[in-house]
Coordinates of C-alpha atoms and ligand atoms in Angstrom, one line a residue:
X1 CA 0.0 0.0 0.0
X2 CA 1.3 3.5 -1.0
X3 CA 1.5 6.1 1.4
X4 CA -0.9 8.3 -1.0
X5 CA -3.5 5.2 -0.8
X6 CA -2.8 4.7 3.1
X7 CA -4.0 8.9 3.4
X8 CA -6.9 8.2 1.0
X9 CA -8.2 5.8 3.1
X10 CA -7.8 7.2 6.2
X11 CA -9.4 10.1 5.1
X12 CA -12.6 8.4 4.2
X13 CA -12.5 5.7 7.2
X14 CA -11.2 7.1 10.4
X15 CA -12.2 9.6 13.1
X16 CA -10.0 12.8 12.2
X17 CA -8.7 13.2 15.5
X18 CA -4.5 12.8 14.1
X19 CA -2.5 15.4 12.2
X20 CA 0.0 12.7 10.9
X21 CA 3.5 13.5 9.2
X22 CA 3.6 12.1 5.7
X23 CA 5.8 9.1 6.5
X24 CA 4.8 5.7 6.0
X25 CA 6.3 3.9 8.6
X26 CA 7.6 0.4 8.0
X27 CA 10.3 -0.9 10.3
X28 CA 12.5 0.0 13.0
X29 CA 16.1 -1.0 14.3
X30 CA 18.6 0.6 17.0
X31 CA 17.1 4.2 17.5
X32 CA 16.5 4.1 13.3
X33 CA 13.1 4.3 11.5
X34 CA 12.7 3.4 8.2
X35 CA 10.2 4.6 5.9
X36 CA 8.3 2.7 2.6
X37 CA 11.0 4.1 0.1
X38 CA 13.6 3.0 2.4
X39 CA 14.4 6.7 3.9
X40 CA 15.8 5.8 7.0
X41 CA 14.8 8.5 10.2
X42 CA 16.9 8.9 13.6
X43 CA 14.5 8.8 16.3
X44 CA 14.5 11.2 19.0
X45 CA 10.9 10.8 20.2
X46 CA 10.6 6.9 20.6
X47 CA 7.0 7.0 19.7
X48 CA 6.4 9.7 22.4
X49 CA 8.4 8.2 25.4
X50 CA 7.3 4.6 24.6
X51 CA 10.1 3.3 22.2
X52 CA 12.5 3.6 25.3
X53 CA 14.8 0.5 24.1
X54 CA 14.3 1.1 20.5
X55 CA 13.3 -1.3 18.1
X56 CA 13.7 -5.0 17.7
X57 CA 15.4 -5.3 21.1
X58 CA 16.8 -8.5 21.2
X59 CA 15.5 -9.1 24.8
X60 CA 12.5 -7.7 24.1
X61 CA 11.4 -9.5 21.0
X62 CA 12.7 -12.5 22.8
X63 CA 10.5 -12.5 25.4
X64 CA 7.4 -11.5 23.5
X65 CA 7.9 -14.2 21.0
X66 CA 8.2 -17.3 24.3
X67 CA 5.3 -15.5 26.3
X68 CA 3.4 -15.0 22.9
X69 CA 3.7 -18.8 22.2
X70 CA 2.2 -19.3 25.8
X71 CA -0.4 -17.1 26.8
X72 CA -1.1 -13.6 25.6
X73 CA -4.4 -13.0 27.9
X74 CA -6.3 -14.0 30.6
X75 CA -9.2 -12.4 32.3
X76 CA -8.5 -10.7 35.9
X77 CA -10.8 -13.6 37.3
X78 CA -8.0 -15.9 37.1
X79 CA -4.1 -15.9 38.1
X80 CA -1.2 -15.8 36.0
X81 CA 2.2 -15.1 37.2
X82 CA 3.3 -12.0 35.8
X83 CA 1.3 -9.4 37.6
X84 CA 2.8 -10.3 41.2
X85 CA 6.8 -10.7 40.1
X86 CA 5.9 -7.2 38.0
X87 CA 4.2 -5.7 41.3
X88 CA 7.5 -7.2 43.4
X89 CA 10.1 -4.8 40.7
X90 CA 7.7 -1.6 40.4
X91 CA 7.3 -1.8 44.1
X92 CA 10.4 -2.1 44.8
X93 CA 12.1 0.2 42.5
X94 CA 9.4 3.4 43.6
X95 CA 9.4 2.3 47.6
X96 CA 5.5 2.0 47.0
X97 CA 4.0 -1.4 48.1
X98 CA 1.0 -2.1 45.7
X99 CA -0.1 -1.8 41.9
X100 CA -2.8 -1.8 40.1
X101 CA -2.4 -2.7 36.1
X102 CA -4.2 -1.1 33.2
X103 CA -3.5 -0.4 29.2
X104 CA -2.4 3.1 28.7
X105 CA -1.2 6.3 30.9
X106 CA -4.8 7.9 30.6
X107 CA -6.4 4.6 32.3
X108 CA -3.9 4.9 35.3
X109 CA -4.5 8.3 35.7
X110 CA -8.4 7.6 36.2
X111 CA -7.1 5.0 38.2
X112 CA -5.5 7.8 40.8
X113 CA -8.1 10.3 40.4
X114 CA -10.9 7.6 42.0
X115 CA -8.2 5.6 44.3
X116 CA -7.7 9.4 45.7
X117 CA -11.5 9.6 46.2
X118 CA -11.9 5.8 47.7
X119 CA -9.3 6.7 50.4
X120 CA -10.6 9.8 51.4
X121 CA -14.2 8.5 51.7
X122 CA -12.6 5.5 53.7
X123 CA -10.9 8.1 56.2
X124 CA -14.1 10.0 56.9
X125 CA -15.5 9.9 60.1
X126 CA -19.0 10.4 62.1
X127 CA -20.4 11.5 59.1
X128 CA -18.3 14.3 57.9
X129 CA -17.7 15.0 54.1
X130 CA -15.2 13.5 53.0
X131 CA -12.4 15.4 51.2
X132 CA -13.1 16.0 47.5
X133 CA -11.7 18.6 46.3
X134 CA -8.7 17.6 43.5
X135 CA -5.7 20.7 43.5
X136 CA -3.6 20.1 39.9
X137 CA -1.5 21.9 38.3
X138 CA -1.7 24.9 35.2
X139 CA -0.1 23.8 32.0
X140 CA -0.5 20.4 33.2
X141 CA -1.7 17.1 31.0
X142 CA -2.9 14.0 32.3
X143 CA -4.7 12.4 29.3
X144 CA -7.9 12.6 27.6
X145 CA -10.9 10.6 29.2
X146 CA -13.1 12.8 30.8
X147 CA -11.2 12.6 35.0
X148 CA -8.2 13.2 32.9
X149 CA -9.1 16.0 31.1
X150 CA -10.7 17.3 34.5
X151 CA -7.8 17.9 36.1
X152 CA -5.7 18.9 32.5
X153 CA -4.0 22.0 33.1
X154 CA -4.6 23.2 29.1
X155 CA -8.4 24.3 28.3
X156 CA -7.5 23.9 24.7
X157 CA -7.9 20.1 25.6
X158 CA -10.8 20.7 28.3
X159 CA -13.1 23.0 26.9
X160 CA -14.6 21.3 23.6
X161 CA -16.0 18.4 26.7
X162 CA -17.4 20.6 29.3
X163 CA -18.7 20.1 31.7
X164 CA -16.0 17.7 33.2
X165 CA -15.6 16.5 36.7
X166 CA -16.6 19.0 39.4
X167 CA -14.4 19.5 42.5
X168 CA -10.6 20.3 40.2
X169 CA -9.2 23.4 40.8
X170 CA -5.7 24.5 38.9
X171 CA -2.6 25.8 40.5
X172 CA -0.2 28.2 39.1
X173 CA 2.6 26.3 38.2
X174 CA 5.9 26.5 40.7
X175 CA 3.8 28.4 42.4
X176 CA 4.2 27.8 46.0
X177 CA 1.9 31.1 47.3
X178 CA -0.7 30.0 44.9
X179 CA -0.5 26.2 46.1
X180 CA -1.2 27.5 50.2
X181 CA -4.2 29.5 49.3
X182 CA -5.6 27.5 47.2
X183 CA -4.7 24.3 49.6
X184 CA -7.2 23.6 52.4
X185 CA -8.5 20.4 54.5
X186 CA -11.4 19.4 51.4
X187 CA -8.5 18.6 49.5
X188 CA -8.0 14.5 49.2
X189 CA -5.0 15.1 46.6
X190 CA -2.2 17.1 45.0
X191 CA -1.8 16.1 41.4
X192 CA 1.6 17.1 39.8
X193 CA 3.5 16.2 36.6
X194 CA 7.5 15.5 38.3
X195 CA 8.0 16.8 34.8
X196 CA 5.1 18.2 32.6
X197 CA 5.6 17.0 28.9
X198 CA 3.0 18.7 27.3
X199 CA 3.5 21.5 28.6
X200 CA 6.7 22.4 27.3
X201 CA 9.3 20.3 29.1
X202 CA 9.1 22.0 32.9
X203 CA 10.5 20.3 35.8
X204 CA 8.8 21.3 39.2
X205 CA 10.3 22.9 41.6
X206 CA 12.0 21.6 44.7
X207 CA 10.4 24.0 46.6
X208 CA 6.8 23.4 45.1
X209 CA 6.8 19.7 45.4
X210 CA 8.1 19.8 49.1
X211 CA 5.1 22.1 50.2
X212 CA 2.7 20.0 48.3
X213 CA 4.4 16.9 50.2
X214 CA 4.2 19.1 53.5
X215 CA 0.9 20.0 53.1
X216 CA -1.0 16.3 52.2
X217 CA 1.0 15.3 55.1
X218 CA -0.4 17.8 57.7
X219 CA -4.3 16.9 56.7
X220 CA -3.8 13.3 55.2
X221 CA -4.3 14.1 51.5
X222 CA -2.6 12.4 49.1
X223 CA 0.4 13.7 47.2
X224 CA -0.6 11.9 43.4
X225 CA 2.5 12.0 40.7
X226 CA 2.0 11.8 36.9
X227 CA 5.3 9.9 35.4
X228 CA 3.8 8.8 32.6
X229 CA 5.9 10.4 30.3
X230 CA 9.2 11.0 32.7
X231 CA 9.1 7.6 35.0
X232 CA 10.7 4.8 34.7
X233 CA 14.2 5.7 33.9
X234 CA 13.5 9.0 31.3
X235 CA 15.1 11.4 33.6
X236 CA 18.0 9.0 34.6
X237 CA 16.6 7.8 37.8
X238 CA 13.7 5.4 38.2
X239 CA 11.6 7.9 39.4
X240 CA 11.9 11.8 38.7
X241 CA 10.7 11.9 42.1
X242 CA 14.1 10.2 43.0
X243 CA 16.1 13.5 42.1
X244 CA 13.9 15.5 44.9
X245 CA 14.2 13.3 47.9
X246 CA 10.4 12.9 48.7
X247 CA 7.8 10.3 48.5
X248 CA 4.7 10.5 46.8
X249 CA 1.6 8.7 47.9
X250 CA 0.5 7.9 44.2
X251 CA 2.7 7.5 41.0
X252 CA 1.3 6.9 37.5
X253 CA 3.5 4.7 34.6
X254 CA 2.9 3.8 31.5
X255 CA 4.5 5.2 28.0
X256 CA 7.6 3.0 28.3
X257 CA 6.7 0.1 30.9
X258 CA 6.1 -2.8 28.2
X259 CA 8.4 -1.8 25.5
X260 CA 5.5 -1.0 23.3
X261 CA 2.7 -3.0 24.3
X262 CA 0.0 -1.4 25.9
X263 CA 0.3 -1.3 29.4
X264 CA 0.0 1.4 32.4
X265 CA 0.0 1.2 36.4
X266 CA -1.1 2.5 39.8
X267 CA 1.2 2.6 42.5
X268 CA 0.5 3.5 45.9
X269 CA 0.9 2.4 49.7
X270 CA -0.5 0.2 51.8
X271 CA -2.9 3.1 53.5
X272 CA -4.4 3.9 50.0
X273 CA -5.1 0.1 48.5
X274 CA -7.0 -0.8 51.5
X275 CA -9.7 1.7 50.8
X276 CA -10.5 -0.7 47.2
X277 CA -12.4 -4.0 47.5
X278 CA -12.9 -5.8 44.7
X279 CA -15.9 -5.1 42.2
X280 CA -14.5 -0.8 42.6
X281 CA -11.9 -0.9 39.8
X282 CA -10.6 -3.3 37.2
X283 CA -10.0 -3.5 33.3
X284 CA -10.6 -6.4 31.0
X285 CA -7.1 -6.2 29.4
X286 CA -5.0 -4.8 32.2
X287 CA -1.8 -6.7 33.3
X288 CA -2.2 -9.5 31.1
X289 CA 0.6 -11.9 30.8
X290 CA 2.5 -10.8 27.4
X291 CA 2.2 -7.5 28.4
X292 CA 3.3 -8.2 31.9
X293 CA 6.3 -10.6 30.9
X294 CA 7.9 -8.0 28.3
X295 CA 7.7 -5.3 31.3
X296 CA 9.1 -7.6 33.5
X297 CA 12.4 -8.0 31.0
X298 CA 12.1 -4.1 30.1
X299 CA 12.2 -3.6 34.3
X300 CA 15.6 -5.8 33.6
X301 CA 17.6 -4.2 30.8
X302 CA 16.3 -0.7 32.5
X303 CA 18.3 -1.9 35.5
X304 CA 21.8 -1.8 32.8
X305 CA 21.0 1.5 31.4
X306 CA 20.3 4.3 34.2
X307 CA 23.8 5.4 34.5
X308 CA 23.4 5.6 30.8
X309 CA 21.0 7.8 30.2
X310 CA 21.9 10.0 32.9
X311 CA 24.9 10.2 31.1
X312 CA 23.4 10.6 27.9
X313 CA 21.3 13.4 29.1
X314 CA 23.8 15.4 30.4
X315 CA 25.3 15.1 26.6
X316 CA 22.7 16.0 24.5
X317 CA 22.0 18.8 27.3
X318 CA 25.6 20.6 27.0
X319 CA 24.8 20.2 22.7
X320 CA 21.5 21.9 23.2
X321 CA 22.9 24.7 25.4
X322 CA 25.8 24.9 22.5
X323 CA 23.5 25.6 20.0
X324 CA 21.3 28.0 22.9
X325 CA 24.7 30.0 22.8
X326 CA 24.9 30.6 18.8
X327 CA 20.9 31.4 18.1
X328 CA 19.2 34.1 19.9
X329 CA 16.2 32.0 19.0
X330 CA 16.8 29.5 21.6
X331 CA 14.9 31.2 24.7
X332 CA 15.8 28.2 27.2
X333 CA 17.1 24.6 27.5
X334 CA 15.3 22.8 29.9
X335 CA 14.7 19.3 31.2
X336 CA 15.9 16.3 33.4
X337 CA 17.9 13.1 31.7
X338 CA 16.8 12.3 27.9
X339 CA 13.5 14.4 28.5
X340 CA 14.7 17.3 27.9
X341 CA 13.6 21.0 25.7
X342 CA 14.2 23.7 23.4
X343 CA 12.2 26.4 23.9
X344 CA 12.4 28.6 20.5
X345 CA 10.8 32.3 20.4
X346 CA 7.6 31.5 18.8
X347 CA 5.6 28.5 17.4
X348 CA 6.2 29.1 13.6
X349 CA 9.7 28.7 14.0
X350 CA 9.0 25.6 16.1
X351 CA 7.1 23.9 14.0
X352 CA 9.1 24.8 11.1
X353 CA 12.6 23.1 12.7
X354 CA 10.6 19.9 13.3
X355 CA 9.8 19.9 9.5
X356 CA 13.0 20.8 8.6
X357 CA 14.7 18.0 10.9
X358 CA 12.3 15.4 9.3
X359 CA 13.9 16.2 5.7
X360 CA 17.0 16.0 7.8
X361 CA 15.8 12.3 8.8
X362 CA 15.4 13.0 12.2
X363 CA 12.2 12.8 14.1
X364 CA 11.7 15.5 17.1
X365 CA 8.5 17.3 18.0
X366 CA 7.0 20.4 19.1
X367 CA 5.5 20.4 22.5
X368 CA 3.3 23.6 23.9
X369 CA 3.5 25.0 20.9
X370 CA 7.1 26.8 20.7
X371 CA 9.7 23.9 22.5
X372 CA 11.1 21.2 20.8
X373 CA 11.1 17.9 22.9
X374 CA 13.8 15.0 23.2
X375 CA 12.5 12.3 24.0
X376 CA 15.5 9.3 22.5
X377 CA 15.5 6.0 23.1
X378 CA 17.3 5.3 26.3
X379 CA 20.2 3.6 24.1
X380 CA 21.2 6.7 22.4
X381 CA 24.6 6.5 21.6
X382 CA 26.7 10.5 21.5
X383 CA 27.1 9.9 17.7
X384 CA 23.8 10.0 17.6
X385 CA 23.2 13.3 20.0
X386 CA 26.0 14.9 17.7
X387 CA 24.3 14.0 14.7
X388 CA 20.8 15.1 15.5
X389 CA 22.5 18.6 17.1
X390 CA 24.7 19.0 13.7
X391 CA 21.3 18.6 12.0
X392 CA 19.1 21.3 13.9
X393 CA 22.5 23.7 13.8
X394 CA 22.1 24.2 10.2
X395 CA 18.1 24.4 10.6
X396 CA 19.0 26.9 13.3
X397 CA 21.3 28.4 11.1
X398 CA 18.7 28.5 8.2
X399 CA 17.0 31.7 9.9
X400 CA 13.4 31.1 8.6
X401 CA 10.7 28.8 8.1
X402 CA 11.3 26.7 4.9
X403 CA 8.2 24.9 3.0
X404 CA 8.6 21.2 3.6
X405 CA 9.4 19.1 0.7
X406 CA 9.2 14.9 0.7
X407 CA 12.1 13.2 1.2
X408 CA 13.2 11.2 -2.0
X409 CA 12.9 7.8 -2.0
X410 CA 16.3 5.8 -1.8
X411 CA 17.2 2.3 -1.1
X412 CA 18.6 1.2 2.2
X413 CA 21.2 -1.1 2.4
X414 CA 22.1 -3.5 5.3
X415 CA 24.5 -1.4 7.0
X416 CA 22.3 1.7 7.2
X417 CA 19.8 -0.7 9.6
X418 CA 22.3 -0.8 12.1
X419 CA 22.6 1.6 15.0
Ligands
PLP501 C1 2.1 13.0 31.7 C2 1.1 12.3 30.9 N1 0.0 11.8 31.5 C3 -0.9 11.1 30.8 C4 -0.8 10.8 29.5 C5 -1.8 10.0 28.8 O1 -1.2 8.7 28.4 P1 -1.9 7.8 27.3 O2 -1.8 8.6 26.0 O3 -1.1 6.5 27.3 O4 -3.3 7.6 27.6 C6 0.3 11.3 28.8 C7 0.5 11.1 27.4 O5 1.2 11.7 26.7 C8 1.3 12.0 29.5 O6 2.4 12.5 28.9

């Protein structure tokens, strides 16, 4: 099928919800893409923070292919015995003690958002109201079903839905005078992004996140972290939370867990999963045993590769503040690990780099309208970082936006497949 047949049909079949990039994607090796006319496309976005060992990891495919010639599902009315040894490395990698499995970042949000609400209904007393009230964060994203949305930061994402969930009220970002008034005892949880993705690449403060943490702590509502997009290993650490010495009450994974496969997860304490009986959440597909058994081997190689990317990141950081230093577009580098971004001095210039890098054949993207994000696979090698940064020099260098053309079409031999 021809990319130009591929558009035609999805233009008459699907829901127009994408604004896809005229690539017809075929394969994938290393931190490589490769296109239908062979163009091959370095890969600095890993599918959005999924991709996180590449593609056609050895271990990986491994794994799938044994589990996969075993058992791919079973309902959550029966056992398998993935989702406990999983549990036993999640828990003991974020020093929570339980999990709940779903399929996507979105589902484990929800997840939170009505384990946040169980718990406070379980700790009200003598017939007082039971905390409600949900404090997140401006600028923040937590996904698109309808408690997500709720407590999205970004009305552009809100605002064609409402009316959403009722008791969400949004705090100015970093903002620690903002956070106390707006903090009071009918607050069951804090909801913060370690680092918010969609919103441009923006670590929290230490400052913030320690009041938030001092503040659940005083009244007993829970501090809930979004690491969807920077957990598991992104920033260099298991847990972003890791670089700011507190403990959250709540974390959300997903994005990278199963190496591609759909799969997201709860974690939380002891306190919070006693509030849940059974019959009050659950998912048909969640923690199945292929998806389970790849995270379980992802949880593994992760273990090799942390000093890695922290390594890594601090690499591709010092070549994005070189090229900060030569273009007075480049307002601010910002980030933590291999999550990191540009922030250029307006959109159209944005937009136009991630063009002109895709003719380049190398995939970034434009977050919050005027940053570009990083987001590499975690095996990122610095011939790689200096190859993408040589790239968006001379885009940088190119002073203004330039219409995109296609790519022509060449073959790829065998060694261009190799990373
Ligand atoms: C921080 C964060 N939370 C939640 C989500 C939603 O995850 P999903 O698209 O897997 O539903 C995303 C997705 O980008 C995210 O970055």
């Amino acid at each position: 099928m021809s990319l130009a047949s591929v558009i035609r049909s999805e233009q008459a079949l699907l829901v127009p919800t994408y604004d896809r990039y005229k690539i017809l994607l075929q394969q994938g090796s290393g931190v490589y893409l490769q296109d239908a006319h062979g163009n091959r496309y370095l890969d600095f976005l890993s599918g959005i923070g999924v991709n996180a060992l590449g593609y056609r990891h050895a271990a990986i495919r491994r794994t799938l292919k044994k589990q996969a010639g075993r058992l791919i599902h079973v309902s959550n009315l029966f056992f398998h015995p993935y989702q406990a040894k999983l549990a036993q490395r999640l828990t003991k990698i974020s020093g929570l003690q339980r999990a709940f499995f779903c399929n996507s970042g979105t589902e484990a949000w929800e997840g939170a958002l009505k384990f946040a609400r169980a718990y406070a209904r379980s700790q009200s007393h003598n017939g007082s109201k039971p905390r409600w009230r949900i404090l997140a964060l401006d600028n923040s994203f937590h996904g698109r079903t309808f408690g997500a949305l709720a407590t999205t930061g970004q009305a552009k994402y809100r605002e064609p839905f409402a009316p959403l969930l009722s008791g969400v009220s949004f705090v100015a970002f970093n903002d620690v005078v903002d956070l106390i008034r707006k903090f009071d005892s009918s607050v069951c949880a804090i909801c913060i992004e370690t680092v918010q993705g969609e919103g441009g690449i923006r670590p929290v403060n230490p400052e913030f996140l320690q009041l938030a943490r001092k503040l659940t702590r005083k009244t007993g509502a829970l501090l809930v972290l979004d690491e969807i997009q920077c957990g598991l290993g992104r920033t260099g650490r298991y847990f972003a939370y890791q670089h700011y010495g507190i403990q959250p009450d709540i974390v959300t994974v997903a994005k990278p867990l199963a190496a591609g496969l759909p799969l997201g997860a709860v974690l939380t304490t002891n306190r919070v999963a006693h509030a849940l009986h059974p019959g009050m959440h659950g998912s048909t597909f969640g923690g199945g045993p292929l998806a389970c058994a790849v995270a379980i081997e992802f949880l593994s190689v992760l273990e090799g590769l942390l000093s890695h990317v922290s390594e890594s990141g601090d690499y591709l950081r010092s070549r994005l503040d070189w090229l900060k230093a030569k273009h007075s577009c480049v307002r601010e580098v910002r980030g933590l690990g291999l999550m990191l971004g540009m922030e250029l001095d307006s959109a159209e210039k944005a937009k136009a780099a991630v063009s002109q890098m895709l003719q380049r054949g190398i995939l970034i993207n434009r977050t919050n309208e005027n940053t570009l994000r990083f987001l590499p696979p975690y095996i990122i090698q610095e011939r790689h970082i200096d190859q993408m940064a040589r790239a968006l020099e001379k885009v940088l260098s190119s002073g203004r936006p330039q219409p995109v053309r296609q790519r022509r079409a060449r073959k790829s031999t065998r060694r261009e497949n190799q990373n």
